[in-house]
Amino acid sequence: MNDLDKKTSLLVRILGGERRQKVTIPVFAILIGLVVGGIVIAATGSNPFSSYHNILQGCGLAPKPSYGGKKGMITDFMDFLDFTTPMILAALSFAVSMKAGLFNIGISGQMLAAGFVSTVAIGYSSLSAGVAKPLVVLIGLFVGAAVGAFIGFLKYRFNINEVVSTIMVNYIFRYIVTFFINVYYVDPVSRQSKQIATASRLSLQKVPVGGYKMTIPLGVIIAAAAAVFVYIFIEKTKTGFEIKAVGASREGARYSGINVGRNIVLAMTISGGLAGLAGVTYFLGYVGSIQPGTLVSTGFDSIAVCLLGNCNPLGIIFSSLFISALDNGSVYMTSSSGVEFEIADVIIGVILVFSACSAFISYLIDKKTREGKEER
Amino acid sequence: MIATIISSGLAFSLPLLAMALSGIYSERSGITNLAVEGFQGFGAFAGAIAAVILQTMSSTGVSFGVSLLVAFVGGAFLAMLHALMCIRFKANQVISGVVVNIFAMAMTAYLTKHLNAALFGQSSDKLILNVAPRFTVPVLSKIPVLGAAFTNVYVFEPVIILVVIAAWFVMYKTRFGMYLRACGDNPQAVDAAGISVARIRYIAVALGGGFAGLGGISYAYSISSNFSANIYSGYGYLAIAALIFGNWNILPTLLACLLFGFARSTGYQIVLMAELPSAYQDLIMILPYVLTLVVLIFFSKRNRSPRALGIPYNKGQR
C-alpha cells in the first residue's frame, strides 16, 4: 500500500458510509475552509484563533468585552437571526430549482424585484401594520414567483439555458431598479431608496425587552414555515416526486409519462416565490431600504449554502447559520482585530470548492471500501 | 457621432469576443464553461497587479504589454482550477463554474485590499491603471465614416484580433484543433486514436482562461482605468450568450459580439444626444441584456451544442 492509499483509507474511516457522508463531507469541507482561512490570517500577521473568536462575538454567540447602552449578547444574536433569515429562504429557493435539475442563479435579481415592488407598493403607503405586513409578504411571494415562472417558461418553450437567462434578468432588474430609485425614490443623504414606513417592516426595530432594545425578525417564522413546506412538498407529495424525477433524468421522466415542461415551470415558480420571500425579508426586514446599483450577494452565497446543506431543508438551516455567521461576524472581526472582512468570502469560496468535489470524495470512498471488501 | 459609436462599439466588442472565445475553446472540448466571468476577473486582477508594480518603474508601453501577458497567464491559472474540478474530480460542471466565479470574486477582492496595503501602504479596493495607450492608423483613418474604426484605437484591439485569428487557425486548421473539436463531440474516438482526452481538455480550458483574462484586462483599461470589484458586471455571461448565439463557432460569435457592442454604444450616444440626465444611462445599460434574451429566444431552439458537452469522460463507457 502506498502513501496515497493510506491517506484515502484514513479518509474512509473518518468520513464513514454513504448516510454518514451527507454530514461528514460538508463538515470536512468547512474544516478545510477554516484551516485555509486561518493560515491566510496567520500569514498576514494576525491571530486566527482570536479572529474566529471575534466572528462568534459579532454574532452574539460569545460575549464581547463591552457593550453599548441597552445592547448585549442577546441583541447581537437577534441581529444575527435577522441577517440569516433571507439566506435560509434564498438557499431553499435554490434547493427547489436544483431538485428539478435547474440552476436558479437569478435569486439576487428575483429578491431585488420582489423587494422593490413591495417597497413601492406598500413600504411608502400609510397602511396599518396589520394590513401592510401580510401584503408585503404576499406581493414579494407573487413577484418572485412571476419572475421564476418567466425563466421556467423560457427554458421549456425556447430551450434557453436558465443560467444565462437568470443572469440576464438579474442585470436587467439591477439597472431598472437603479434607474427608478435614482429618479423617484432616492434619499438625498444616504443615496439609498427612502426608508420604508415602520408599519410595513418585517423586522420589528428597537423593541424594549427585559432592559434591552432588540430587533425581532418576524421573517424567521416565514423561513421556518418555508423550510417545512419545502420538505413536505419535495419528499411527501406526488408533484414533488415528479419534479425530482425530472431533475434526475428529463428523458426518463418523459418516458414515464411525466409532463416535463409543466414541472420545470412549476419548480422555477416555487423557487422564484421563495426568492421573493428572501427579497422582502432582506429589503423590508433586515435593511429597510434598497441600495441602487448593486445585487445583494445573498443570492449567490445561497448556492454555497444549499450545496453545503445537501439541498436538504434541515441541512440548509444549519449551513445558513454557519455561512451567515462568517459573513455577519466578519464586520466585528475587522473592527476589533483589523483583519479584512473579505477573508470571510475567501473562506466561503474554499469551502465551496471542496463541497463541489464531494461527489468525487464519495466516489473515492466507495471505490476504496469495495476494494477493501474484495481483498478480504 | 457615428464615429464614436463605431470606435467605442469596437472597444467593447473585441474584449467580449476574447471572452466568448474562452467559452468556445472550453465547450468545444466538452467542458461546460460558466466560469468565464471569474476567469476574466482573475486575469484582469493578475494583469492589473503586474501593471501597478511596473507603472512605477517603467514606461506605459512596457507595463501595458506585460499586463496583457500576465492577464493571459492569470486567466489560464484560474482555468486550471475549473479544469481540475471538472476533469479530475468529476464535479458537476455547472456548479464548478459558479463556484469558480464566487471564488474568483472573493479572492481578488481580498487580495486587492491586502496588496494595496502591503505594496503602497494605503487602504483601497482599487488598483489604479495608467491611461491605456491608443493610436490612429495614418491613411486608413482618413476614410469617411469607416475611418473611425482606425482612429483612437486601443492597443489591445489589434492584439485581440491577432489572438482571435490565431485561435481560429488552431481550432480549424491544425491537428490539435481537430482533436479539440472531437473531444467535444466524440471523445471515445479521440481515445481510440491514442490521444489523452483529459490532456486535450486541460489545454483547451487553460487556453480559454487565458483568452478571458485578456478580455478582462482590456475592460479594466478601457471601461474604468482601474481594477475593482466592478470588473464583475456580467460581461462574462454576456459572452456566453454570444457564443450560444454563434452556435459555438468563432465567426458567427464575432457578429454577435459586434451586435452587443454597437447596441451599447448607440444607446449611450442617444442619451448624450437627447441630453437626458445621467440616470438614464442605467436604462441604456439594459440594452445588451435584453438583446441577449431576445436573441436567445430566436436562436436557442435550433442550436446544437457539442454532443459530449458537460459529460465527464469515462474510458469504460461506450
Coordinates of N, CA, C and O in Angstrom, one line a residue, chain A residues 239-295:
Chain A
T239 N -46.4 15.7 -6.8 CA -45.7 16.7 -7.7 C -44.2 16.8 -7.3 O -43.4 16.9 -8.2
G240 N -43.9 16.8 -6.0 CA -42.6 16.9 -5.6 C -41.8 15.7 -6.2 O -40.6 15.9 -6.6
F241 N -42.4 14.5 -6.2 CA -41.7 13.3 -6.7 C -41.5 13.5 -8.2 O -40.4 13.2 -8.7
E242 N -42.5 14.1 -8.9 CA -42.3 14.3 -10.4 C -41.2 15.3 -10.6 O -40.4 15.1 -11.5
I243 N -41.1 16.3 -9.8 CA -40.0 17.3 -10.0 C -38.7 16.6 -9.8 O -37.7 16.8 -10.6
K244 N -38.6 15.8 -8.8 CA -37.3 15.1 -8.6 C -37.0 14.2 -9.8 O -35.8 14.0 -10.2
A245 N -38.0 13.5 -10.3 CA -37.8 12.6 -11.4 C -37.3 13.4 -12.6 O -36.4 13.0 -13.3
V246 N -37.9 14.6 -12.9 CA -37.4 15.5 -14.0 C -36.0 15.9 -13.8 O -35.1 15.9 -14.7
G247 N -35.6 16.1 -12.5 CA -34.3 16.5 -12.2 C -33.3 15.4 -12.4 O -32.1 15.6 -12.8
A248 N -33.7 14.2 -12.1 CA -32.8 13.0 -12.2 C -32.5 12.7 -13.7 O -31.4 12.5 -14.1
S249 N -33.6 12.7 -14.5 CA -33.4 12.4 -15.9 C -34.6 12.9 -16.7 O -35.7 12.4 -16.5
R250 N -34.4 13.9 -17.5 CA -35.5 14.5 -18.2 C -36.2 13.5 -19.1 O -37.4 13.4 -19.2
E251 N -35.3 12.7 -19.8 CA -35.8 11.7 -20.8 C -36.6 10.6 -20.0 O -37.7 10.3 -20.5
G252 N -36.0 10.2 -18.9 CA -36.6 9.1 -18.2 C -38.0 9.5 -17.7 O -39.0 8.8 -17.8
A253 N -38.1 10.8 -17.2 CA -39.4 11.3 -16.7 C -40.4 11.4 -17.9 O -41.5 11.0 -17.7
R254 N -39.9 11.8 -19.1 CA -40.8 11.9 -20.2 C -41.4 10.6 -20.6 O -42.5 10.4 -20.8
Y255 N -40.5 9.5 -20.6 CA -40.9 8.2 -21.0 C -42.0 7.6 -20.0 O -42.8 6.9 -20.4
S256 N -41.8 8.0 -18.7 CA -42.8 7.5 -17.8 C -44.0 8.4 -17.7 O -44.8 8.2 -16.7
G257 N -44.2 9.3 -18.6 CA -45.5 10.0 -18.7 C -45.6 11.2 -17.9 O -46.7 11.8 -17.7
I258 N -44.4 11.7 -17.4 CA -44.5 13.0 -16.6 C -44.4 14.2 -17.5 O -43.6 14.2 -18.5
N259 N -45.2 15.2 -17.3 CA -45.2 16.4 -18.1 C -43.9 17.2 -17.7 O -44.0 17.9 -16.7
V260 N -42.9 17.1 -18.5 CA -41.6 17.7 -18.1 C -41.7 19.3 -18.1 O -41.3 19.9 -17.1
G261 N -42.3 19.8 -19.1 CA -42.4 21.3 -19.2 C -43.2 21.9 -18.0 O -42.7 22.8 -17.4
R262 N -44.3 21.3 -17.7 CA -45.1 21.8 -16.6 C -44.3 21.8 -15.3 O -44.3 22.7 -14.5
N263 N -43.5 20.7 -15.1 CA -42.8 20.6 -13.8 C -41.6 21.6 -13.8 O -41.2 22.0 -12.7
I264 N -41.0 21.8 -14.9 CA -39.9 22.8 -15.0 C -40.4 24.2 -14.6 O -39.9 24.9 -13.8
V265 N -41.6 24.6 -15.2 CA -42.1 25.9 -14.9 C -42.6 25.9 -13.4 O -42.3 26.9 -12.8
L266 N -43.2 24.9 -13.0 CA -43.6 24.9 -11.6 C -42.5 25.0 -10.6 O -42.5 25.8 -9.7
A267 N -41.4 24.2 -10.8 CA -40.3 24.3 -9.9 C -39.7 25.7 -9.9 O -39.3 26.2 -8.8
M268 N -39.6 26.3 -11.1 CA -39.0 27.6 -11.1 C -39.9 28.6 -10.5 O -39.5 29.6 -9.9
T269 N -41.3 28.4 -10.6 CA -42.2 29.3 -10.0 C -42.0 29.3 -8.4 O -42.0 30.3 -7.8
I270 N -41.9 28.1 -7.9 CA -41.8 28.0 -6.4 C -40.4 28.5 -6.0 O -40.3 29.3 -5.0
S271 N -39.4 28.2 -6.8 CA -38.1 28.7 -6.5 C -38.1 30.2 -6.5 O -37.6 30.9 -5.6
G272 N -38.7 30.8 -7.5 CA -38.8 32.3 -7.6 C -39.6 32.8 -6.4 O -39.2 33.9 -5.8
G273 N -40.7 32.2 -6.0 CA -41.5 32.6 -4.9 C -40.7 32.7 -3.6 O -40.8 33.7 -2.9
L274 N -39.9 31.6 -3.4 CA -39.1 31.6 -2.2 C -38.0 32.7 -2.3 O -37.7 33.4 -1.3
A275 N -37.5 33.0 -3.5 CA -36.5 34.0 -3.6 C -37.2 35.4 -3.3 O -36.6 36.3 -2.7
G276 N -38.5 35.5 -3.8 CA -39.2 36.7 -3.5 C -39.3 37.0 -2.0 O -39.2 38.1 -1.5
L277 N -39.6 35.9 -1.2 CA -39.7 36.0 0.2 C -38.4 36.4 0.8 O -38.3 37.2 1.7
A278 N -37.3 35.8 0.3 CA -36.0 36.2 0.7 C -35.8 37.7 0.5 O -35.2 38.4 1.3
G279 N -36.3 38.2 -0.7 CA -36.1 39.6 -1.0 C -36.9 40.5 0.0 O -36.3 41.5 0.4
V280 N -38.1 40.2 0.3 CA -38.8 41.1 1.2 C -38.3 41.0 2.7 O -38.2 42.0 3.4
T281 N -37.8 39.8 3.1 CA -37.2 39.7 4.4 C -35.9 40.4 4.5 O -35.4 40.9 5.5
Y282 N -35.2 40.6 3.3 CA -34.0 41.3 3.3 C -34.2 42.8 3.2 O -33.8 43.6 4.1
F283 N -34.9 43.2 2.1 CA -35.0 44.7 1.9 C -36.1 45.3 2.8 O -35.9 46.5 3.2
L284 N -37.2 44.6 3.2 CA -38.2 45.3 4.0 C -38.1 44.7 5.4 O -38.9 45.0 6.3
G285 N -37.0 43.9 5.7 CA -36.8 43.4 7.0 C -35.5 43.8 7.6 O -35.4 44.8 8.3
Y286 N -34.4 43.2 7.1 CA -33.1 43.4 7.6 C -32.6 44.9 7.3 O -32.1 45.5 8.2
V287 N -32.8 45.4 6.1 CA -32.2 46.7 5.8 C -33.2 47.8 5.9 O -32.9 48.9 6.5
G288 N -34.4 47.7 5.3 CA -35.4 48.8 5.3 C -35.3 49.8 4.2 O -36.0 50.7 4.1
S289 N -34.3 49.6 3.3 CA -34.2 50.4 2.1 C -33.4 49.6 1.1 O -33.0 48.5 1.3
I290 N -33.3 50.2 -0.1 CA -32.6 49.5 -1.2 C -31.4 50.3 -1.7 O -31.6 51.5 -2.0
Q291 N -30.3 49.7 -1.8 CA -29.1 50.4 -2.3 C -29.1 50.3 -3.8 O -29.1 49.2 -4.3
P292 N -29.2 51.4 -4.6 CA -29.2 51.3 -6.0 C -27.8 50.8 -6.6 O -26.8 51.0 -5.9
G293 N -27.8 50.2 -7.7 CA -26.6 49.8 -8.4 C -25.9 48.5 -7.9 O -24.8 48.3 -8.4
T294 N -26.6 47.8 -7.0 CA -25.9 46.5 -6.6 C -26.9 45.4 -6.6 O -28.1 45.6 -6.5
L295 N -26.4 44.2 -6.6 CA -27.2 43.0 -6.3 C -26.7 42.5 -5.0 O -25.4 42.4 -4.8

